[in-house]
PDB file of C-alpha atoms in Angstrom:
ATOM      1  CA  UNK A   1      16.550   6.540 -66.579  1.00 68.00           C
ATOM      2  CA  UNK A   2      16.928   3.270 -67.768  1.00 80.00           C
ATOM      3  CA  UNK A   3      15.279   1.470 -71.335  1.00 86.00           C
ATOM      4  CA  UNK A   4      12.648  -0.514 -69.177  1.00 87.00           C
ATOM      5  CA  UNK A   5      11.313   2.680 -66.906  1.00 88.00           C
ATOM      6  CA  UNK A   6      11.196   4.855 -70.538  1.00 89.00           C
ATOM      7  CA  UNK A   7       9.431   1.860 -72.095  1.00 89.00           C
ATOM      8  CA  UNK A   8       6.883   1.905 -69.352  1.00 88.00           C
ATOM      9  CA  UNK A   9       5.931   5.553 -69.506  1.00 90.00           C
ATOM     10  CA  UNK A  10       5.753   5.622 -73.153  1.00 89.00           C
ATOM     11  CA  UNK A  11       3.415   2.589 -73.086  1.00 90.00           C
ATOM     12  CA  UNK A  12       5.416   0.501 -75.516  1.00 90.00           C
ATOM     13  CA  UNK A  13       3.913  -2.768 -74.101  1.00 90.00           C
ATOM     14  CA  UNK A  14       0.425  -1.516 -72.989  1.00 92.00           C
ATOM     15  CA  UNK A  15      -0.655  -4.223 -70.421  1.00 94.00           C
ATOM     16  CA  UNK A  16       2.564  -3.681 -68.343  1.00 93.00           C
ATOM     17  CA  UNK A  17       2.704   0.245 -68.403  1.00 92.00           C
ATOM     18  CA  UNK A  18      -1.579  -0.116 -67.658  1.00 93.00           C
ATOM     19  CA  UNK A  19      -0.671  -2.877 -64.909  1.00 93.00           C
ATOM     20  CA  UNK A  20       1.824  -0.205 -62.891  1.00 93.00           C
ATOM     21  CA  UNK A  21      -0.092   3.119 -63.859  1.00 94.00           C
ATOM     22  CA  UNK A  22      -3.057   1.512 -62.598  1.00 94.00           C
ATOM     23  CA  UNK A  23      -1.805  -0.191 -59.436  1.00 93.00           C
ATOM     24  CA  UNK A  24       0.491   3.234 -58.297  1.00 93.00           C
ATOM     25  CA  UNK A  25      -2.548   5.234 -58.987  1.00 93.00           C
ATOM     26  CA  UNK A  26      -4.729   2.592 -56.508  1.00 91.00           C
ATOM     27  CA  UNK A  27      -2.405   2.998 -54.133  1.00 90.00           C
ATOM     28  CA  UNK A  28      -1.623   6.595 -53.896  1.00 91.00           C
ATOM     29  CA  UNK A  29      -5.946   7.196 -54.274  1.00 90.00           C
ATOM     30  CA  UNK A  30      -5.766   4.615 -51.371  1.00 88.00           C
ATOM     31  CA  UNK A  31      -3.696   6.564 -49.110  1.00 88.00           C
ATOM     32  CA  UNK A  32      -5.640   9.859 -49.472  1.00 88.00           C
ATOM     33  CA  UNK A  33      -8.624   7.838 -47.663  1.00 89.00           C
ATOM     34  CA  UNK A  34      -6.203   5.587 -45.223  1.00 87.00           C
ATOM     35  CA  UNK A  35      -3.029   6.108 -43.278  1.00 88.00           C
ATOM     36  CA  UNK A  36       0.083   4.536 -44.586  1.00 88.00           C
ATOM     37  CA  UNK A  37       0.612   2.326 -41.616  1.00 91.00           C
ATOM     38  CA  UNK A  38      -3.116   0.775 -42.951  1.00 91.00           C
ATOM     39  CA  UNK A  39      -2.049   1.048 -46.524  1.00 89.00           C
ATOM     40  CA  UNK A  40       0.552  -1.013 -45.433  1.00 90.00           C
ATOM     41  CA  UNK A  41      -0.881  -3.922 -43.627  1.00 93.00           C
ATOM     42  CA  UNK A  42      -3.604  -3.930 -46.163  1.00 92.00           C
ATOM     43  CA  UNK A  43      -1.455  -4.497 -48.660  1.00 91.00           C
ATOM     44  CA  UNK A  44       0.569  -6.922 -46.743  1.00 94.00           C
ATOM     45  CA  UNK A  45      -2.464  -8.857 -46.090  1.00 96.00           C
ATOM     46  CA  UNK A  46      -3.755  -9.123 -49.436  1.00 94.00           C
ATOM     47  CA  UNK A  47      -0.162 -10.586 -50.459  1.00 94.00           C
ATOM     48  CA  UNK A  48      -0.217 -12.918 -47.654  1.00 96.00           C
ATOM     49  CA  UNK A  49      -3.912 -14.135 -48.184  1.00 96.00           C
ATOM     50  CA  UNK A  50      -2.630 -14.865 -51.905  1.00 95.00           C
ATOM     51  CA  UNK A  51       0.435 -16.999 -50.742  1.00 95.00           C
ATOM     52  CA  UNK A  52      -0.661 -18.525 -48.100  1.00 95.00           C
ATOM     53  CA  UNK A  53      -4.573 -19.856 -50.649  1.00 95.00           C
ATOM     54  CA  UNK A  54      -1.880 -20.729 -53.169  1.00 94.00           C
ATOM     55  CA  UNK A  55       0.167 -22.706 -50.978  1.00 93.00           C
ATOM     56  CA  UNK A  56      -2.339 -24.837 -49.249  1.00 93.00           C
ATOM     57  CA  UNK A  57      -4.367 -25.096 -52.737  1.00 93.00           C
ATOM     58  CA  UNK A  58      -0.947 -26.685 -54.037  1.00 90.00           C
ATOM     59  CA  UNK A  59      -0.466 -29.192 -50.812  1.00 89.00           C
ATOM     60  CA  UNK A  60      -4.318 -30.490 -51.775  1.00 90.00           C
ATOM     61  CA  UNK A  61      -3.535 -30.639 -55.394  1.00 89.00           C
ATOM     62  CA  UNK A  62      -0.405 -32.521 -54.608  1.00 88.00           C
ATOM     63  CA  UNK A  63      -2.490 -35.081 -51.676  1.00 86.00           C
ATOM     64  CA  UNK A  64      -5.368 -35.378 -54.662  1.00 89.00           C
ATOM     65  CA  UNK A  65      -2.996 -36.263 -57.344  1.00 87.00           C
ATOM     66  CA  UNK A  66      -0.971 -38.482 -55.491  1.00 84.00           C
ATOM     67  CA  UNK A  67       2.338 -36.381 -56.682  1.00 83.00           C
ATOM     68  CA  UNK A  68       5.161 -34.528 -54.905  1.00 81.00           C
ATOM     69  CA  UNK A  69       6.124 -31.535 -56.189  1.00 81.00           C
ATOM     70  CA  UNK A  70       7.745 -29.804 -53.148  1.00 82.00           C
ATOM     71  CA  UNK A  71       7.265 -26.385 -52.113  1.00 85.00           C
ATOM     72  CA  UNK A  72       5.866 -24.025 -54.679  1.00 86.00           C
ATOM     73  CA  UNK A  73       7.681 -20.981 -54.204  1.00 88.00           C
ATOM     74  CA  UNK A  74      10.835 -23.017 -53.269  1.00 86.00           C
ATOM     75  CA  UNK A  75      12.505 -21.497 -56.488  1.00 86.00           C
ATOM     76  CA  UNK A  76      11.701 -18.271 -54.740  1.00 88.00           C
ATOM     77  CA  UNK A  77      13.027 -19.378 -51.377  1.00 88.00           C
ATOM     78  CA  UNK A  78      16.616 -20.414 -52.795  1.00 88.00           C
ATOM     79  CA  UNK A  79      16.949 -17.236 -54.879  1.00 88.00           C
ATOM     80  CA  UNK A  80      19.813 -14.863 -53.261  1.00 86.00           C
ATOM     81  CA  UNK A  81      18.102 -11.200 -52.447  1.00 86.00           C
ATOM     82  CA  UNK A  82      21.254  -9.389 -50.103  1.00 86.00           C
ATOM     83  CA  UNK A  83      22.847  -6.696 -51.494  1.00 84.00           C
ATOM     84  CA  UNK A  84      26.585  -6.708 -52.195  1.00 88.00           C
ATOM     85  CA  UNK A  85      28.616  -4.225 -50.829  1.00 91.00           C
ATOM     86  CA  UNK A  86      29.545  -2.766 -53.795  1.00 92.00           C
ATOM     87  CA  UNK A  87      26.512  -1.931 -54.745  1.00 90.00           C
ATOM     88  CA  UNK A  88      25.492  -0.344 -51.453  1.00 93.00           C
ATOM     89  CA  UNK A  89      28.540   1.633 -51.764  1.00 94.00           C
ATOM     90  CA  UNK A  90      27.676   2.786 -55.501  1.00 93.00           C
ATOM     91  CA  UNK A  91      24.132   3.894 -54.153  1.00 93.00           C
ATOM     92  CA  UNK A  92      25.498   5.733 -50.940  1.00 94.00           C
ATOM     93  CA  UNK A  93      28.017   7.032 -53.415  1.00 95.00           C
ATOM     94  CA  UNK A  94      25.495   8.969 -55.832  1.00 95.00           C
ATOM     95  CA  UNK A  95      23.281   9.650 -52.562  1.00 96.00           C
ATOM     96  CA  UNK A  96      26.184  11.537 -51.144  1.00 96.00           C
ATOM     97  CA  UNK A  97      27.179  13.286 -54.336  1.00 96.00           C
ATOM     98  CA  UNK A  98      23.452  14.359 -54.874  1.00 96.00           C
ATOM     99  CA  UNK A  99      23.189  15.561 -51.164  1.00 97.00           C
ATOM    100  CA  UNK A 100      26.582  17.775 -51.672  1.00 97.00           C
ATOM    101  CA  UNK A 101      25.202  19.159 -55.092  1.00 97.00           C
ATOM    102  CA  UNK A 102      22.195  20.296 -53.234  1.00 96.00           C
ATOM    103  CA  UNK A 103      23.480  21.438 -50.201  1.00 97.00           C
ATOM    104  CA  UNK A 104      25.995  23.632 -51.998  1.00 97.00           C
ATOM    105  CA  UNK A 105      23.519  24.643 -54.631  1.00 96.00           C
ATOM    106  CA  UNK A 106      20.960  26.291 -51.696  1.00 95.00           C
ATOM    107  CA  UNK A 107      24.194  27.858 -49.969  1.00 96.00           C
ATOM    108  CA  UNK A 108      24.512  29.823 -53.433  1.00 95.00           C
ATOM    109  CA  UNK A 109      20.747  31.069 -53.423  1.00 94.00           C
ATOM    110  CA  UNK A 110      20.448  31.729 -50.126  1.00 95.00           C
ATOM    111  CA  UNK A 111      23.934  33.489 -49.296  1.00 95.00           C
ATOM    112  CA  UNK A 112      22.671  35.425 -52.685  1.00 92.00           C
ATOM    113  CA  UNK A 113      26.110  34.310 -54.971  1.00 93.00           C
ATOM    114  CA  UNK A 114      24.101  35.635 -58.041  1.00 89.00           C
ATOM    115  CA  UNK A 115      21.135  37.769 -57.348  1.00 88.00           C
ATOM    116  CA  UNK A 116      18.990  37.047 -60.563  1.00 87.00           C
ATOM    117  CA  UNK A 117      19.370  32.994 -59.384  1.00 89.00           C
ATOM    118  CA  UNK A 118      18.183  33.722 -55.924  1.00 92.00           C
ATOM    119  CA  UNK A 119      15.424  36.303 -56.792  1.00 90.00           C
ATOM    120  CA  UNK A 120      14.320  33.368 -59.275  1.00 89.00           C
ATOM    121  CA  UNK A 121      14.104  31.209 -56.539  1.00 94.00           C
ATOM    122  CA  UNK A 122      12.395  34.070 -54.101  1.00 94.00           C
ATOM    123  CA  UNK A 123       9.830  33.573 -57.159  1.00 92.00           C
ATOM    124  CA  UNK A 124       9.423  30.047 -57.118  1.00 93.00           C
ATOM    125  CA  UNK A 125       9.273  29.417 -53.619  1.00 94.00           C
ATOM    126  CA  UNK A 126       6.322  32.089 -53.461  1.00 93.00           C
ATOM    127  CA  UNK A 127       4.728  30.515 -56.181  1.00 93.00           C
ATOM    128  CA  UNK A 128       4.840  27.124 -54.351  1.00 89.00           C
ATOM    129  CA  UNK A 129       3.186  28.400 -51.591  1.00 91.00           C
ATOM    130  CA  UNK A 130       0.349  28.919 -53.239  1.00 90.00           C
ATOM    131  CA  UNK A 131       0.367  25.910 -54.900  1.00 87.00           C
ATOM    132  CA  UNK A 132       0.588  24.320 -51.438  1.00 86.00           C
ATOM    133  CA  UNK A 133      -2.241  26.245 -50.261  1.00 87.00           C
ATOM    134  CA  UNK A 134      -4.429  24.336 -53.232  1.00 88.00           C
ATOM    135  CA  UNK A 135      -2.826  21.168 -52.881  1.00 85.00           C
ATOM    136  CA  UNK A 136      -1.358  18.557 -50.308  1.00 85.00           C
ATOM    137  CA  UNK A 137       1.768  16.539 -51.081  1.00 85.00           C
ATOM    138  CA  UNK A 138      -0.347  13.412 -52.191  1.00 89.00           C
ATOM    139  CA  UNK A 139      -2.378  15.282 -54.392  1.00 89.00           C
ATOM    140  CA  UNK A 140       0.641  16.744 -55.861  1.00 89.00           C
ATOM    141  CA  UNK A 141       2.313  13.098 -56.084  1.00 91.00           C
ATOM    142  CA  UNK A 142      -0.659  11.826 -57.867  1.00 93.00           C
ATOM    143  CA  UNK A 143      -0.748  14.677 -60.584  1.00 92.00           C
ATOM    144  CA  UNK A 144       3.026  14.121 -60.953  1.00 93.00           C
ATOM    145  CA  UNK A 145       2.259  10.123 -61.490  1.00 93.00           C
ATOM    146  CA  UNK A 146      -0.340  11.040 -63.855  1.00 94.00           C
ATOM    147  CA  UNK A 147       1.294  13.616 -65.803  1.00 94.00           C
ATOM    148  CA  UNK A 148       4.608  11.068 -66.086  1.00 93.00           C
ATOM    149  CA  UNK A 149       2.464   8.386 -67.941  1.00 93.00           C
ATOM    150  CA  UNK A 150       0.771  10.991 -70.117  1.00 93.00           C
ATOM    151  CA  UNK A 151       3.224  13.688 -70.830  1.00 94.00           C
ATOM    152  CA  UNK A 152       5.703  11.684 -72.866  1.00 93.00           C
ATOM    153  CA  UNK A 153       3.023  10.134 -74.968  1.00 92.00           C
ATOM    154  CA  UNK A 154       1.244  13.697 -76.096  1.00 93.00           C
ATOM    155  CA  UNK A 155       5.109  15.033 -76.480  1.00 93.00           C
ATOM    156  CA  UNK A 156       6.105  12.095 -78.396  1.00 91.00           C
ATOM    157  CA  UNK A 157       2.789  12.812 -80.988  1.00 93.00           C
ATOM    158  CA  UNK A 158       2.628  16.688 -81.182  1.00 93.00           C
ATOM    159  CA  UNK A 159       6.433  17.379 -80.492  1.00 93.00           C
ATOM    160  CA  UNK A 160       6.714  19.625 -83.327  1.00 93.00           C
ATOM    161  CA  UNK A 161       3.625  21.903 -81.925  1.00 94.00           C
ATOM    162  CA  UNK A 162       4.684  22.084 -78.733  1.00 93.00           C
ATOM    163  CA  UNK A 163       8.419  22.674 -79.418  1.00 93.00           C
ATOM    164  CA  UNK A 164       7.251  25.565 -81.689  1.00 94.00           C
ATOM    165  CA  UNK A 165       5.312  27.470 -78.671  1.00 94.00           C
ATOM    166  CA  UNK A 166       8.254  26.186 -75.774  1.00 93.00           C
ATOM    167  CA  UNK A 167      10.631  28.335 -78.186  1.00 94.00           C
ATOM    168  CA  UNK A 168       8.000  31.380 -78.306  1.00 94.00           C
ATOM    169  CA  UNK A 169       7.411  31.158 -74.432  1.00 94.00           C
ATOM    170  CA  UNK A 170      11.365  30.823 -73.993  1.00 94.00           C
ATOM    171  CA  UNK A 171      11.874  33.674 -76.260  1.00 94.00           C
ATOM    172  CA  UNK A 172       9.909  35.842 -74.504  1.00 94.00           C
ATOM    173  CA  UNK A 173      11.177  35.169 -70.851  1.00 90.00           C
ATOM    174  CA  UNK A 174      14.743  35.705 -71.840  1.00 89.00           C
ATOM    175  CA  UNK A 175      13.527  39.025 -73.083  1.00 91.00           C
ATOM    176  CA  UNK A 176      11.847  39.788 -69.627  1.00 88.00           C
ATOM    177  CA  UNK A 177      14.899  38.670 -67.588  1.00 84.00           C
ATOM    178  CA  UNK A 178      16.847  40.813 -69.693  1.00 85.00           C
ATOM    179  CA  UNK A 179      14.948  43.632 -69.412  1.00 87.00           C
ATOM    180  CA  UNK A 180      14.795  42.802 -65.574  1.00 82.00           C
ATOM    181  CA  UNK A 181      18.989  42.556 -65.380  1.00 80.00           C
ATOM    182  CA  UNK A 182      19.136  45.690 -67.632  1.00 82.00           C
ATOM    183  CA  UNK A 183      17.055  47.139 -64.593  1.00 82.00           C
ATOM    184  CA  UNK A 184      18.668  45.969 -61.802  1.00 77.00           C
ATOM    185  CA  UNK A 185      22.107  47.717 -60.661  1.00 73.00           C
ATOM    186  CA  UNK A 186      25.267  45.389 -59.832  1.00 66.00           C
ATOM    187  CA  UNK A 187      24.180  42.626 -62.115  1.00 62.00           C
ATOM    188  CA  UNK A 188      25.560  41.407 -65.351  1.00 59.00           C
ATOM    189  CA  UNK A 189      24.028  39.129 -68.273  1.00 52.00           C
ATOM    190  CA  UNK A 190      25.236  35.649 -68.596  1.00 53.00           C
ATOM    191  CA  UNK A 191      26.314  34.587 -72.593  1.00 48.00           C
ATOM    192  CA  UNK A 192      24.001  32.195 -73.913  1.00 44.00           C
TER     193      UNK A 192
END
């Protein structure tokens, strides 16, 4: 993650990290009431309504004043926006290498390569349902939004709390999955 994105979510300069928390947050609330293809052309209205006021605004503030400016996004209109092809090979690149680590990372849990992995997953993926059954995706998306801006800035102020009961809690689920390994025949302990 780069320096700007962990500047933004630890609200180093307020008014920008409150400008994008507030504006993702509008839009995700906004497509729990309205489709995304509405969303869309909503949004693409508002921007076009702006642009287009601005524009003709300038052109009568120009004719008033007797001055000529020129176009005033023209600055915008000469900048260069394609994408090199290097850099749409480095993204297909890590998009490949990402899709390979998955793909051979579910062939391990579901071909059962370690059983205490895939019985871990068994357990999360049962969990999830339920979580499913209490939320949709875009409720989900918004708590994860939320909890992005916030988490980082509680961690950052009570780390040493919370790092003292993370160690407890970890402490005490390596003792159950140990306990659960001792159990189980055909399995061994990984060193930590």
């Amino acid at each position: 993650m780069g320096a700007a994105a962990i500047d933004l979510l630890y609200w180093r300069n307020v008014k920008q990290s409150g400008a994008v928390f507030s504006s993702v947050l509008l839009l995700l609330f906004s497509l729990t009431q309205f489709s995304v293809v509405s969303v869309g052309a909503y949004l693409a209205l508002a921007a076009l309504s702006a642009t287009i006021s601005f524009r003709i605004y300038k052109s009568v503030l120009q004719a008033v004043q007797k001055t000529d400016e020129g176009h005033p996004f023209k600055a915008y209109l000469e900048m260069e926006i394609a994408l090199s092809q290097d850099q749409i090979s480095k993204y297909a690149d890590k998009i490949l290498l990402y899709s390979n680590t998955c793909m051979k990372e579910l062939r391990r849990l579901f071909l059962v390569q370690d059983l205490i992995d895939s019985l871990k997953f068994a357990v999360l993926m049962w969990l999830l349902t339920y979580v499913g059954a209490l939320f949709n995706g875009l409720t989900l998306l918004i708590l994860v939004v939320v909890s992005m801006f916030t988490m980082p800035v509680v961690y950052e102020k009570h780390q040493a709390q919370i790092d003292q009961y993370v160690g407890l809690i970890r402490t005490q689920v390596n003792s159950v999955v140990g306990k659960i390994q001792a159990k189980i025949p055909g399995t061994k302990r990984k060193e930590e």
